[in-house]
Structures are given as structure tokens and as C-alpha cells.
Amino acid sequence: MEKSRCRKQLAFSLLFGLWFTCCLAQTTPSNTATPAPTPSPSPKPQTERIKIRLTGYPRKHNEGRIELFYKGEWGTICDDDFSIANANVLCRQLGFVSATGWTHSAKYGKGQGKIWLDNVLCNGGEKSIEFCKSRGWGNSDCTHDEDAGVVCKDERIPGFVDSNVIDAHVDENKVEEVRLRPVVALAKKRLPITEGVVEVKHKDGWAQICDLGWTIKNTRVVCGMLGFPHEKKVNKNFYKLYLERQKSYFHVHSVACTGTEVHLAACPLEFSKPNATSTCAGGTAAVVSCMPGPLFMQSSAIKKKLKTSSNVRLKGGARVGEGRVEVLKNNEWGTVCDDRWNLQSASVVCRELGFGSAKEALTGARMGQGMGPIYMNEVKCLGQEKSIWNCPFKNITSEDCQHMEDAAVRCNVPYLGLENSIRLTGGRTRYEGRAEVLSTDSNGTQSWGLICGETWTTNEATVACRQLGLGYANQGLQETWYWDSSNVTEMVMSGVKCTGSEMSLSQCQHHKTVSCQKSAAKFAAGVICSETASDLVLNASLVQQTVYIEDRPLHMLYCAAEEDCLSKSAAKANWPYGHRRLLRFSSQIHNIGRADFKPKAGRHSWVWHACHGHYHSMDIFTHYDLLNANGTKVAEGHKASFCLEDTDCQEGVSKRYECANFGDQGITVGCWDLYRHDIDCQWIDITDVKPGNYIFQIVINPNHEVPESDFTNNGMKCNCKYDGHRIWLHNCHTGDAFSEEAERRFEKYPGQLNNQVS
């Protein structure tokens, strides 16, 4: 009995010893070589979401060395036991649909700092790498010669918000926030703040920087961070008198920027020693003065003198200072390929457009794909150039790049505080609700009031979402009775009419005195915002290639007449005898945005047309117009979207929408819908049109019924010549594809004055 008890105690001791040794192995520091234990799930961090990025060189936007941000520090993954299953999990976390491969032995260069994970074993279905088995965070016997990388399939997960960002490699823990503290009373009340004492966030307060050795290059970096493209000299004597009477705490002793950095923390910095008796002997606090771009200028006189670049622009961004980079060459706009795209090149673009330095350089068409030529590849700016055109770059061929590699930027812009004068209430999420604006009465009292919903459309909702910093407008609502959670009942704004490009609702037209017929709170304006949006654009060259004239017998046009696809004179024709002359063509409509294009109405409200035997999901999807010399329509057509579907898609993108069997309708990102020339209503009835020179115009989604990221490319125009027997189209282009000069030449085509519908 005693021996049996002893054996049990011995067995227990051995098991406990093995378990304890295993636990010690799991917590061994990373520089200690130990046998690989049985992998276990990586402990999930309790306070922050794991950040993940692709980095290294040389690489494309969908490949690179994997780095994880954990406990305030970036680190790598060791390639021991790495597999395609691991790569699949990581690629999905980055917003790609899957992985096509993985790399070992630091193919994209050796990382620095921690090696966070080793012996990672995923089954492929995990939502995050942190749920895969491994040796534990920071426990590795590897060196950076074994850093793992991944190659992701170049297809984005629909609606994935986090961008594939090339970010600044700076130590954010040293200098995170920088501000200008104005000292002039008038400047304190105005935004943006353009001049003042430079202060950095330190602990729970703000500290100053010693100005000994301070240069204009340092000023350039600070101004760029704060959204300003240029710097000015400052009146040091004025500030010296002021600062001598103030107590300063100097956290930074000296700064030595080159002027091309995008963040002060990227400059060589010397921090003041805590026990130093005098941290800025002979100096004072650094002061800078910045020059805002024209968009943020308060003086209209100075604004006229300041000009931004006319051959570079940003397209497709929801917020001011962000978008796909497009450059002008030979009077036609084109894009920039993202190979070697970095913050220095992005900053040159930002500054020449009147913004500050680049906050993010984005790759992989994160602001949507362009449609025209791709002009630049491997742009290598130093950061001091006046224009991206002054930077070295490669001319490219179609084999080098595709539009799925279009480069984009997010620029630093001045803080205007516009989001403080608008709010959403009653919504289920922060992206939706009844819009309320802050108004000030004659006594200076501020209060929230409602906005009259009578004239509220997608354009106004777009501006509201931009002002809120919530992306694009998904919907503008004229009734919000279902969001009635606020005590605010007074209408303070009515007749709001925006173009859609304004930064805030206050910049839009509106009634001086509130006039709202439906003044009850349930008729107040509301919005639903979204971080992503679709963007439709027509293939202009296909229209030009497929145009022809057909004389179609009336007995074949009964259904078309029922759907109002013929001109008014057709009603007086001797049916079923005779014919109508039709201008026919094909339309290929691409979705180059970041979200699927879907009809506003759900399928329960689609209208059945018995004659053609199909449902209409949108009453008017496109307008077809023929315009004469003074811009008046001489013939018109329209197309109801009887079938919005994915006819075909670019390589690697799968079709999602099909009309057969009452299926879902829409156009997937990266796909297109083809309306062939030989289907009903795909024409303009030109029976009554006389021979001459005209402008042929197509407008997609003309009523802005479905929100998009960019409506300027929804129109397409062609010069048209009709001799009474044949028809020719030339110079077909989308509305924003040509330069202003080329557009003027287009409008001066013989006999033309403009192409506006009267």
C-alpha cells in the first residue's frame, strides 16, 4: 500500500515537472535557443487589435515581408513551419481574397526589431493570425534572415475598408502629435491656425522645442504635417518679447530635418535631459508660420495669386485631399502605377495640389481604378520637387501595369473643425441618422436645429458625410421619422442645394430665411454614409466603334413604343406600316469604384414589363441625347435598367450578379454590364433629325439615384456627323477625360457652342 502511494506521488511529480518545464520554455526570451514546444494558440492581446502590413523591397502592393504591430512595436514572423494556410489567413487580414504563395529566407529584405511569431500553424480558416497556433508572442529561435513573406491574390475583398498603406517608418512614441499654439488674439479665433509656437504632445500636456539651430527645413516639415504646402518667415522679435514673459518646458532640444520628411518624428531629434539645468540656453521656443493652399485661404485676393497644379489631380476620394493620382499628358488624363510608390512621391503630389505632406501613400487602386492611359511607373521623387513631373519615372507599356495598380494618396490637410458643427442622431450606427447643424442666433447663443428635407438629395448628403468625416453618401433621406430620438424640433436650414464638391453644408446655397412646408421633425433630412462607394464609367471607344443606323419596321417596335423608347412623332405614324430610323450602339458600363453598384429599390418594388417579359430595377438608368449647335436636344432616348448584371469581369474577379430567374441585380467592382446594340431601346430615334453636325451624349445614373464616389465621369460625349444616310462618331470621351483646353476645342467643333442641355 505504501509503495503504491509512493509510485503515484512519483508519477505526479514527473508529470508536474514536465508541465512546468514546458511552461518555462513558452516564456523563454526570444534570444534564447530552445527546442520548439508543441504550438499553442497565440495569446490574444486584450487592449488593441493586431495591425498588419506588407513591407520590404522590391515588391508590388500585394506582396512583401509580413510585419505585425503588437505592444506598440512592429515585428516579423519567422519562416519555420510556414505554409500556404498561414499566408491565406494573413492575406485575408490585409483585405485580399486569398494567397497565391509565400516566401522564406527574407526574400523582401531583413526586418528589424522583434520577431513576434515562430512555428505558426494555421488551418487556413482563422479570422486573424493571432488565433493560429505558435510558440507564443516574442518566443522565437530565429534571426531576421528567416523573415517570412506572402504573395496575395490581387483581388480585394468587396467592401474591405482598411487600405493597403505604405506608411511612415517613424518612432511615433517619441513625437506623436504636433500643434501650433497661436499667441495673437485674432489668430486664436480663426481656423486654420497658420502661425504660432510649435508644441509636441508630452505625457498629459504640451511641451516646446528649443529653436537653437532651427532651420527653414524644420519649418517645412512642421507645416507639411499640419496640412500646409508652404512656409513663411516669422517675425522673431515679436515672439521673443512674448516668450520671454512665458514659462516654457523644452521636451525637444534640437531638430535636424532635411525638409523631405513627412513627420517630425522622422527627423533626427535630441531630447532634453530631465536633470539638465538649462535646456535651451541662449534660445527660445521654436515658432513657425505656414502658408495654406488656395482651398483654405481666407483672403480672396491672395487666393487668386496662389495657383495649384493644372496637370495633376485627385479622383475618387471621399474626403478633401485624398484620391487616385491622375496626371495630364497630351491633353488627356491618365494614372500612375504604384511600383515603388512611396511617401516622398506622394508628398510632392500633395504639396503641388495645395495640401501638406502625404499622410499615406496608397497602392493597389485603393481609391478606385482609372480608365484611361497609365503614364508613369516607378516614380522616384526626392521630396523637394515642385511637381511629380519633375521626378524621375519610367514610361510604361500595358504589360508593366494595369489599373488595379493605380497609385493614390491621403494628404495632410489643415484642421478646420467643420465636423463640430454637424451631427447625426437616432441612427443604429455612427454612419447614419438625422442630420442636425449647429446654428448661432443674433445673441450669440448656439443651438442644434434640423435641416428641411424637401430639397435634400444625394449631393447634399455627400457634403454632409464629407463634413462628418464619414466617407461617401450611401443615401440622402427626406423623411427621418424612424430616427426620432432627439429633442431637437426646430428647422434652422432649408432650401439646401449643393454641387457635391463643398467641404461643408454652410458653403452650399440655402435660404436666408427658413422656408419649409413640411416643418415637422419627421420630415427633417437624414443621411446614411459609407466608407466605400461604386463608380460607373462608360467605355467611350466601344460606343464609337459600334455606332450605325437602322431603319426598323414599325411592326417590330410595339414593345419599344410601350416603354416610351421612340420619339413623340411615332405616335402619329401609320402603325404597323412604315419604319423608324434608329441610331444604334453598344454600351459597356464598368464599375471602377470600391463597392458594388446596386439598384436603390429592392426587388420587391421592381416593375414587371409584360411586353418584354422582364423587371425594371431602375426606371431611368441612362440618358441618350443628340444636341444641336445651341445645346438643345434634337433627339433623345433613355434606358431603364431591365437587367443590371455582370456580363464579364477583369482577370481574377468573379461575377456576382445575374438577372436570370429573378436573380440579384448589380455590377460588381471590377466587372462591367454590356448593353448590346441589338437590344430594344439601345438607340436614339433620329427619324425627325436633319443632316448636320451634332454632339452625341450619354449620361449614366443621370438622376444620381444611386450614390457614387465620382459623378464627373458619368457622362460621355462624341462629335457626331450625320449626312442623312450615314453617321460618324469621333472624339468620344468620358466627361472628365480631357483637359480644359481640349474640351473647349471639342465644343468649338464646327457649328457647336456648348453641349449643355437647355
PDB file of N, CA and C in Angstrom, residues 652-722:
ATOM      1  N   GLY A 652      -9.343  37.544 -62.446  1.00  0.00           N
ATOM      2  CA  GLY A 652      -9.278  37.344 -61.002  1.00  0.00           C
ATOM      3  C   GLY A 652     -10.509  37.790 -60.239  1.00  0.00           C
ATOM      4  N   VAL A 653     -11.485  38.428 -60.921  1.00  0.00           N
ATOM      5  CA  VAL A 653     -12.713  38.887 -60.260  1.00  0.00           C
ATOM      6  C   VAL A 653     -13.871  37.986 -60.690  1.00  0.00           C
ATOM      7  N   SER A 654     -14.668  37.562 -59.733  1.00  0.00           N
ATOM      8  CA  SER A 654     -15.784  36.648 -60.014  1.00  0.00           C
ATOM      9  C   SER A 654     -17.094  37.409 -60.173  1.00  0.00           C
ATOM     10  N   LYS A 655     -17.948  36.929 -61.075  1.00  0.00           N
ATOM     11  CA  LYS A 655     -19.274  37.509 -61.266  1.00  0.00           C
ATOM     12  C   LYS A 655     -20.142  37.234 -60.037  1.00  0.00           C
ATOM     13  N   ARG A 656     -20.960  38.222 -59.676  1.00  0.00           N
ATOM     14  CA  ARG A 656     -21.835  38.053 -58.513  1.00  0.00           C
ATOM     15  C   ARG A 656     -23.305  38.290 -58.843  1.00  0.00           C
ATOM     16  N   TYR A 657     -23.575  38.997 -59.951  1.00  0.00           N
ATOM     17  CA  TYR A 657     -24.956  39.372 -60.256  1.00  0.00           C
ATOM     18  C   TYR A 657     -25.388  38.797 -61.609  1.00  0.00           C
ATOM     19  N   GLU A 658     -26.587  38.196 -61.603  1.00  0.00           N
ATOM     20  CA  GLU A 658     -27.135  37.607 -62.820  1.00  0.00           C
ATOM     21  C   GLU A 658     -28.649  37.770 -62.785  1.00  0.00           C
ATOM     22  N   CYS A 659     -29.214  38.187 -63.893  1.00  0.00           N
ATOM     23  CA  CYS A 659     -30.638  38.519 -63.916  1.00  0.00           C
ATOM     24  C   CYS A 659     -31.550  37.313 -64.040  1.00  0.00           C
ATOM     25  N   ALA A 660     -31.004  36.203 -64.548  1.00  0.00           N
ATOM     26  CA  ALA A 660     -31.831  35.017 -64.781  1.00  0.00           C
ATOM     27  C   ALA A 660     -32.515  34.561 -63.495  1.00  0.00           C
ATOM     28  N   ASN A 661     -33.753  34.068 -63.641  1.00  0.00           N
ATOM     29  CA  ASN A 661     -34.525  33.516 -62.521  1.00  0.00           C
ATOM     30  C   ASN A 661     -34.744  34.532 -61.401  1.00  0.00           C
ATOM     31  N   PHE A 662     -35.009  35.806 -61.804  1.00  0.00           N
ATOM     32  CA  PHE A 662     -35.285  36.864 -60.831  1.00  0.00           C
ATOM     33  C   PHE A 662     -34.133  36.998 -59.830  1.00  0.00           C
ATOM     34  N   GLY A 663     -32.901  36.911 -60.361  1.00  0.00           N
ATOM     35  CA  GLY A 663     -31.719  36.972 -59.502  1.00  0.00           C
ATOM     36  C   GLY A 663     -31.379  38.386 -59.078  1.00  0.00           C
ATOM     37  N   ASP A 664     -30.382  38.506 -58.217  1.00  0.00           N
ATOM     38  CA  ASP A 664     -29.924  39.814 -57.755  1.00  0.00           C
ATOM     39  C   ASP A 664     -29.352  40.614 -58.912  1.00  0.00           C
ATOM     40  N   GLN A 665     -29.639  41.926 -58.916  1.00  0.00           N
ATOM     41  CA  GLN A 665     -29.104  42.799 -59.958  1.00  0.00           C
ATOM     42  C   GLN A 665     -28.049  43.738 -59.375  1.00  0.00           C
ATOM     43  N   GLY A 666     -27.051  44.046 -60.188  1.00  0.00           N
ATOM     44  CA  GLY A 666     -25.981  44.937 -59.765  1.00  0.00           C
ATOM     45  C   GLY A 666     -24.772  44.769 -60.665  1.00  0.00           C
ATOM     46  N   ILE A 667     -23.717  45.554 -60.389  1.00  0.00           N
ATOM     47  CA  ILE A 667     -22.449  45.434 -61.106  1.00  0.00           C
ATOM     48  C   ILE A 667     -21.339  45.366 -60.063  1.00  0.00           C
ATOM     49  N   THR A 668     -20.609  44.258 -60.058  1.00  0.00           N
ATOM     50  CA  THR A 668     -19.530  44.042 -59.093  1.00  0.00           C
ATOM     51  C   THR A 668     -18.348  44.950 -59.411  1.00  0.00           C
ATOM     52  N   VAL A 669     -17.591  45.319 -58.374  1.00  0.00           N
ATOM     53  CA  VAL A 669     -16.344  46.063 -58.569  1.00  0.00           C
ATOM     54  C   VAL A 669     -15.417  45.251 -59.474  1.00  0.00           C
ATOM     55  N   GLY A 670     -14.913  45.883 -60.536  1.00  0.00           N
ATOM     56  CA  GLY A 670     -14.021  45.186 -61.464  1.00  0.00           C
ATOM     57  C   GLY A 670     -14.744  44.465 -62.582  1.00  0.00           C
ATOM     58  N   CYS A 671     -16.081  44.616 -62.648  1.00  0.00           N
ATOM     59  CA  CYS A 671     -16.873  43.974 -63.710  1.00  0.00           C
ATOM     60  C   CYS A 671     -17.576  45.032 -64.546  1.00  0.00           C
ATOM     61  N   TRP A 672     -18.231  44.586 -65.632  1.00  0.00           N
ATOM     62  CA  TRP A 672     -18.976  45.512 -66.468  1.00  0.00           C
ATOM     63  C   TRP A 672     -20.250  44.862 -66.980  1.00  0.00           C
ATOM     64  N   ASP A 673     -21.205  45.732 -67.291  1.00  0.00           N
ATOM     65  CA  ASP A 673     -22.502  45.326 -67.833  1.00  0.00           C
ATOM     66  C   ASP A 673     -22.558  45.794 -69.281  1.00  0.00           C
ATOM     67  N   LEU A 674     -22.852  44.889 -70.192  1.00  0.00           N
ATOM     68  CA  LEU A 674     -22.879  45.207 -71.620  1.00  0.00           C
ATOM     69  C   LEU A 674     -24.311  45.245 -72.130  1.00  0.00           C
ATOM     70  N   TYR A 675     -24.707  46.416 -72.651  1.00  0.00           N
ATOM     71  CA  TYR A 675     -25.988  46.548 -73.355  1.00  0.00           C
ATOM     72  C   TYR A 675     -25.669  46.529 -74.846  1.00  0.00           C
ATOM     73  N   ARG A 676     -25.946  45.409 -75.502  1.00  0.00           N
ATOM     74  CA  ARG A 676     -25.595  45.256 -76.917  1.00  0.00           C
ATOM     75  C   ARG A 676     -26.449  46.164 -77.812  1.00  0.00           C
ATOM     76  N   HIS A 677     -25.882  46.505 -78.943  1.00  0.00           N
ATOM     77  CA  HIS A 677     -26.546  47.392 -79.905  1.00  0.00           C
ATOM     78  C   HIS A 677     -27.845  46.826 -80.447  1.00  0.00           C
ATOM     79  N   ASP A 678     -28.044  45.504 -80.353  1.00  0.00           N
ATOM     80  CA  ASP A 678     -29.206  44.885 -80.991  1.00  0.00           C
ATOM     81  C   ASP A 678     -30.358  44.601 -80.032  1.00  0.00           C
ATOM     82  N   ILE A 679     -30.344  45.195 -78.828  1.00  0.00           N
ATOM     83  CA  ILE A 679     -31.472  45.002 -77.909  1.00  0.00           C
ATOM     84  C   ILE A 679     -32.382  46.227 -77.964  1.00  0.00           C
ATOM     85  N   ASP A 680     -33.647  46.032 -77.599  1.00  0.00           N
ATOM     86  CA  ASP A 680     -34.628  47.115 -77.663  1.00  0.00           C
ATOM     87  C   ASP A 680     -34.218  48.296 -76.781  1.00  0.00           C
ATOM     88  N   CYS A 681     -34.484  49.473 -77.291  1.00  0.00           N
ATOM     89  CA  CYS A 681     -34.258  50.748 -76.601  1.00  0.00           C
ATOM     90  C   CYS A 681     -32.786  51.159 -76.506  1.00  0.00           C
ATOM     91  N   GLN A 682     -31.895  50.344 -77.051  1.00  0.00           N
ATOM     92  CA  GLN A 682     -30.482  50.705 -77.061  1.00  0.00           C
ATOM     93  C   GLN A 682     -30.229  51.551 -78.319  1.00  0.00           C
ATOM     94  N   TRP A 683     -30.866  52.737 -78.327  1.00  0.00           N
ATOM     95  CA  TRP A 683     -30.820  53.590 -79.514  1.00  0.00           C
ATOM     96  C   TRP A 683     -31.313  54.995 -79.200  1.00  0.00           C
ATOM     97  N   ILE A 684     -31.166  55.864 -80.202  1.00  0.00           N
ATOM     98  CA  ILE A 684     -31.865  57.150 -80.245  1.00  0.00           C
ATOM     99  C   ILE A 684     -32.683  57.153 -81.535  1.00  0.00           C
ATOM    100  N   ASP A 685     -33.953  57.521 -81.422  1.00  0.00           N
ATOM    101  CA  ASP A 685     -34.821  57.627 -82.592  1.00  0.00           C
ATOM    102  C   ASP A 685     -34.510  58.957 -83.292  1.00  0.00           C
ATOM    103  N   ILE A 686     -33.850  58.883 -84.480  1.00  0.00           N
ATOM    104  CA  ILE A 686     -33.451  60.101 -85.193  1.00  0.00           C
ATOM    105  C   ILE A 686     -34.267  60.288 -86.482  1.00  0.00           C
ATOM    106  N   THR A 687     -35.460  59.724 -86.508  1.00  0.00           N
ATOM    107  CA  THR A 687     -36.323  59.817 -87.693  1.00  0.00           C
ATOM    108  C   THR A 687     -36.548  61.263 -88.116  1.00  0.00           C
ATOM    109  N   ASP A 688     -36.680  62.162 -87.152  1.00  0.00           N
ATOM    110  CA  ASP A 688     -37.006  63.562 -87.450  1.00  0.00           C
ATOM    111  C   ASP A 688     -35.775  64.469 -87.504  1.00  0.00           C
ATOM    112  N   VAL A 689     -34.581  63.914 -87.368  1.00  0.00           N
ATOM    113  CA  VAL A 689     -33.353  64.721 -87.311  1.00  0.00           C
ATOM    114  C   VAL A 689     -32.847  65.021 -88.718  1.00  0.00           C
ATOM    115  N   LYS A 690     -32.515  66.296 -88.965  1.00  0.00           N
ATOM    116  CA  LYS A 690     -31.981  66.710 -90.256  1.00  0.00           C
ATOM    117  C   LYS A 690     -30.472  66.467 -90.307  1.00  0.00           C
ATOM    118  N   PRO A 691     -29.894  66.335 -91.492  1.00  0.00           N
ATOM    119  CA  PRO A 691     -28.441  66.174 -91.596  1.00  0.00           C
ATOM    120  C   PRO A 691     -27.713  67.376 -90.986  1.00  0.00           C
ATOM    121  N   GLY A 692     -26.543  67.108 -90.388  1.00  0.00           N
ATOM    122  CA  GLY A 692     -25.765  68.187 -89.777  1.00  0.00           C
ATOM    123  C   GLY A 692     -24.754  67.663 -88.783  1.00  0.00           C
ATOM    124  N   ASN A 693     -24.112  68.620 -88.085  1.00  0.00           N
ATOM    125  CA  ASN A 693     -23.125  68.290 -87.043  1.00  0.00           C
ATOM    126  C   ASN A 693     -23.782  68.407 -85.675  1.00  0.00           C
ATOM    127  N   TYR A 694     -23.563  67.402 -84.844  1.00  0.00           N
ATOM    128  CA  TYR A 694     -24.205  67.351 -83.531  1.00  0.00           C
ATOM    129  C   TYR A 694     -23.209  66.870 -82.471  1.00  0.00           C
ATOM    130  N   ILE A 695     -23.677  66.900 -81.228  1.00  0.00           N
ATOM    131  CA  ILE A 695     -22.942  66.247 -80.144  1.00  0.00           C
ATOM    132  C   ILE A 695     -23.826  65.132 -79.601  1.00  0.00           C
ATOM    133  N   PHE A 696     -23.265  63.949 -79.574  1.00  0.00           N
ATOM    134  CA  PHE A 696     -23.955  62.775 -79.041  1.00  0.00           C
ATOM    135  C   PHE A 696     -23.521  62.604 -77.592  1.00  0.00           C
ATOM    136  N   GLN A 697     -24.482  62.456 -76.689  1.00  0.00           N
ATOM    137  CA  GLN A 697     -24.179  62.437 -75.255  1.00  0.00           C
ATOM    138  C   GLN A 697     -24.896  61.288 -74.560  1.00  0.00           C
ATOM    139  N   ILE A 698     -24.157  60.596 -73.691  1.00  0.00           N
ATOM    140  CA  ILE A 698     -24.737  59.543 -72.846  1.00  0.00           C
ATOM    141  C   ILE A 698     -24.443  59.898 -71.392  1.00  0.00           C
ATOM    142  N   VAL A 699     -25.444  59.783 -70.539  1.00  0.00           N
ATOM    143  CA  VAL A 699     -25.247  60.013 -69.104  1.00  0.00           C
ATOM    144  C   VAL A 699     -25.778  58.807 -68.335  1.00  0.00           C
ATOM    145  N   ILE A 700     -24.894  58.187 -67.546  1.00  0.00           N
ATOM    146  CA  ILE A 700     -25.282  57.039 -66.714  1.00  0.00           C
ATOM    147  C   ILE A 700     -25.764  57.540 -65.362  1.00  0.00           C
ATOM    148  N   ASN A 701     -26.768  56.859 -64.811  1.00  0.00           N
ATOM    149  CA  ASN A 701     -27.278  57.207 -63.480  1.00  0.00           C
ATOM    150  C   ASN A 701     -27.541  58.719 -63.400  1.00  0.00           C
ATOM    151  N   PRO A 702     -28.306  59.273 -64.370  1.00  0.00           N
ATOM    152  CA  PRO A 702     -28.402  60.728 -64.533  1.00  0.00           C
ATOM    153  C   PRO A 702     -29.015  61.463 -63.351  1.00  0.00           C
ATOM    154  N   ASN A 703     -29.900  60.813 -62.639  1.00  0.00           N
ATOM    155  CA  ASN A 703     -30.556  61.464 -61.506  1.00  0.00           C
ATOM    156  C   ASN A 703     -29.825  61.238 -60.186  1.00  0.00           C
ATOM    157  N   HIS A 704     -28.630  60.669 -60.280  1.00  0.00           N
ATOM    158  CA  HIS A 704     -27.828  60.344 -59.083  1.00  0.00           C
ATOM    159  C   HIS A 704     -28.643  59.518 -58.096  1.00  0.00           C
ATOM    160  N   GLU A 705     -29.469  58.654 -58.655  1.00  0.00           N
ATOM    161  CA  GLU A 705     -30.357  57.834 -57.824  1.00  0.00           C
ATOM    162  C   GLU A 705     -29.553  56.893 -56.929  1.00  0.00           C
ATOM    163  N   VAL A 706     -28.466  56.356 -57.488  1.00  0.00           N
ATOM    164  CA  VAL A 706     -27.563  55.505 -56.707  1.00  0.00           C
ATOM    165  C   VAL A 706     -26.280  56.289 -56.455  1.00  0.00           C
ATOM    166  N   PRO A 707     -25.867  56.464 -55.203  1.00  0.00           N
ATOM    167  CA  PRO A 707     -24.657  57.244 -54.906  1.00  0.00           C
ATOM    168  C   PRO A 707     -23.407  56.603 -55.512  1.00  0.00           C
ATOM    169  N   GLU A 708     -22.469  57.450 -55.942  1.00  0.00           N
ATOM    170  CA  GLU A 708     -21.186  57.008 -56.466  1.00  0.00           C
ATOM    171  C   GLU A 708     -20.081  57.875 -55.876  1.00  0.00           C
ATOM    172  N   SER A 709     -18.849  57.402 -55.993  1.00  0.00           N
ATOM    173  CA  SER A 709     -17.723  58.174 -55.477  1.00  0.00           C
ATOM    174  C   SER A 709     -17.379  59.347 -56.379  1.00  0.00           C
ATOM    175  N   ASP A 710     -17.803  59.280 -57.647  1.00  0.00           N
ATOM    176  CA  ASP A 710     -17.453  60.332 -58.607  1.00  0.00           C
ATOM    177  C   ASP A 710     -18.521  60.373 -59.696  1.00  0.00           C
ATOM    178  N   PHE A 711     -19.223  61.508 -59.782  1.00  0.00           N
ATOM    179  CA  PHE A 711     -20.245  61.647 -60.818  1.00  0.00           C
ATOM    180  C   PHE A 711     -19.719  62.366 -62.060  1.00  0.00           C
ATOM    181  N   THR A 712     -18.507  62.946 -61.990  1.00  0.00           N
ATOM    182  CA  THR A 712     -17.992  63.719 -63.122  1.00  0.00           C
ATOM    183  C   THR A 712     -17.655  62.840 -64.315  1.00  0.00           C
ATOM    184  N   ASN A 713     -17.483  61.524 -64.078  1.00  0.00           N
ATOM    185  CA  ASN A 713     -17.157  60.634 -65.198  1.00  0.00           C
ATOM    186  C   ASN A 713     -18.373  59.835 -65.673  1.00  0.00           C
ATOM    187  N   ASN A 714     -19.578  60.242 -65.251  1.00  0.00           N
ATOM    188  CA  ASN A 714     -20.787  59.513 -65.654  1.00  0.00           C
ATOM    189  C   ASN A 714     -21.260  59.868 -67.056  1.00  0.00           C
ATOM    190  N   GLY A 715     -20.789  61.006 -67.569  1.00  0.00           N
ATOM    191  CA  GLY A 715     -21.188  61.431 -68.903  1.00  0.00           C
ATOM    192  C   GLY A 715     -20.155  61.042 -69.949  1.00  0.00           C
ATOM    193  N   MET A 716     -20.612  60.850 -71.194  1.00  0.00           N
ATOM    194  CA  MET A 716     -19.723  60.603 -72.324  1.00  0.00           C
ATOM    195  C   MET A 716     -20.213  61.438 -73.497  1.00  0.00           C
ATOM    196  N   LYS A 717     -19.289  62.038 -74.230  1.00  0.00           N
ATOM    197  CA  LYS A 717     -19.655  62.904 -75.347  1.00  0.00           C
ATOM    198  C   LYS A 717     -18.859  62.526 -76.589  1.00  0.00           C
ATOM    199  N   CYS A 718     -19.485  62.688 -77.745  1.00  0.00           N
ATOM    200  CA  CYS A 718     -18.825  62.454 -79.033  1.00  0.00           C
ATOM    201  C   CYS A 718     -19.221  63.553 -80.002  1.00  0.00           C
ATOM    202  N   ASN A 719     -18.312  63.921 -80.900  1.00  0.00           N
ATOM    203  CA  ASN A 719     -18.701  64.710 -82.064  1.00  0.00           C
ATOM    204  C   ASN A 719     -19.440  63.778 -83.018  1.00  0.00           C
ATOM    205  N   CYS A 720     -20.518  64.268 -83.601  1.00  0.00           N
ATOM    206  CA  CYS A 720     -21.364  63.430 -84.447  1.00  0.00           C
ATOM    207  C   CYS A 720     -21.642  64.142 -85.772  1.00  0.00           C
ATOM    208  N   LYS A 721     -21.472  63.423 -86.870  1.00  0.00           N
ATOM    209  CA  LYS A 721     -21.798  63.961 -88.189  1.00  0.00           C
ATOM    210  C   LYS A 721     -22.808  63.032 -88.864  1.00  0.00           C
ATOM    211  N   TYR A 722     -23.915  63.622 -89.319  1.00  0.00           N
ATOM    212  CA  TYR A 722     -24.999  62.853 -89.949  1.00  0.00           C
ATOM    213  C   TYR A 722     -25.298  63.487 -91.310  1.00  0.00           C
TER     214      TYR A 722
END
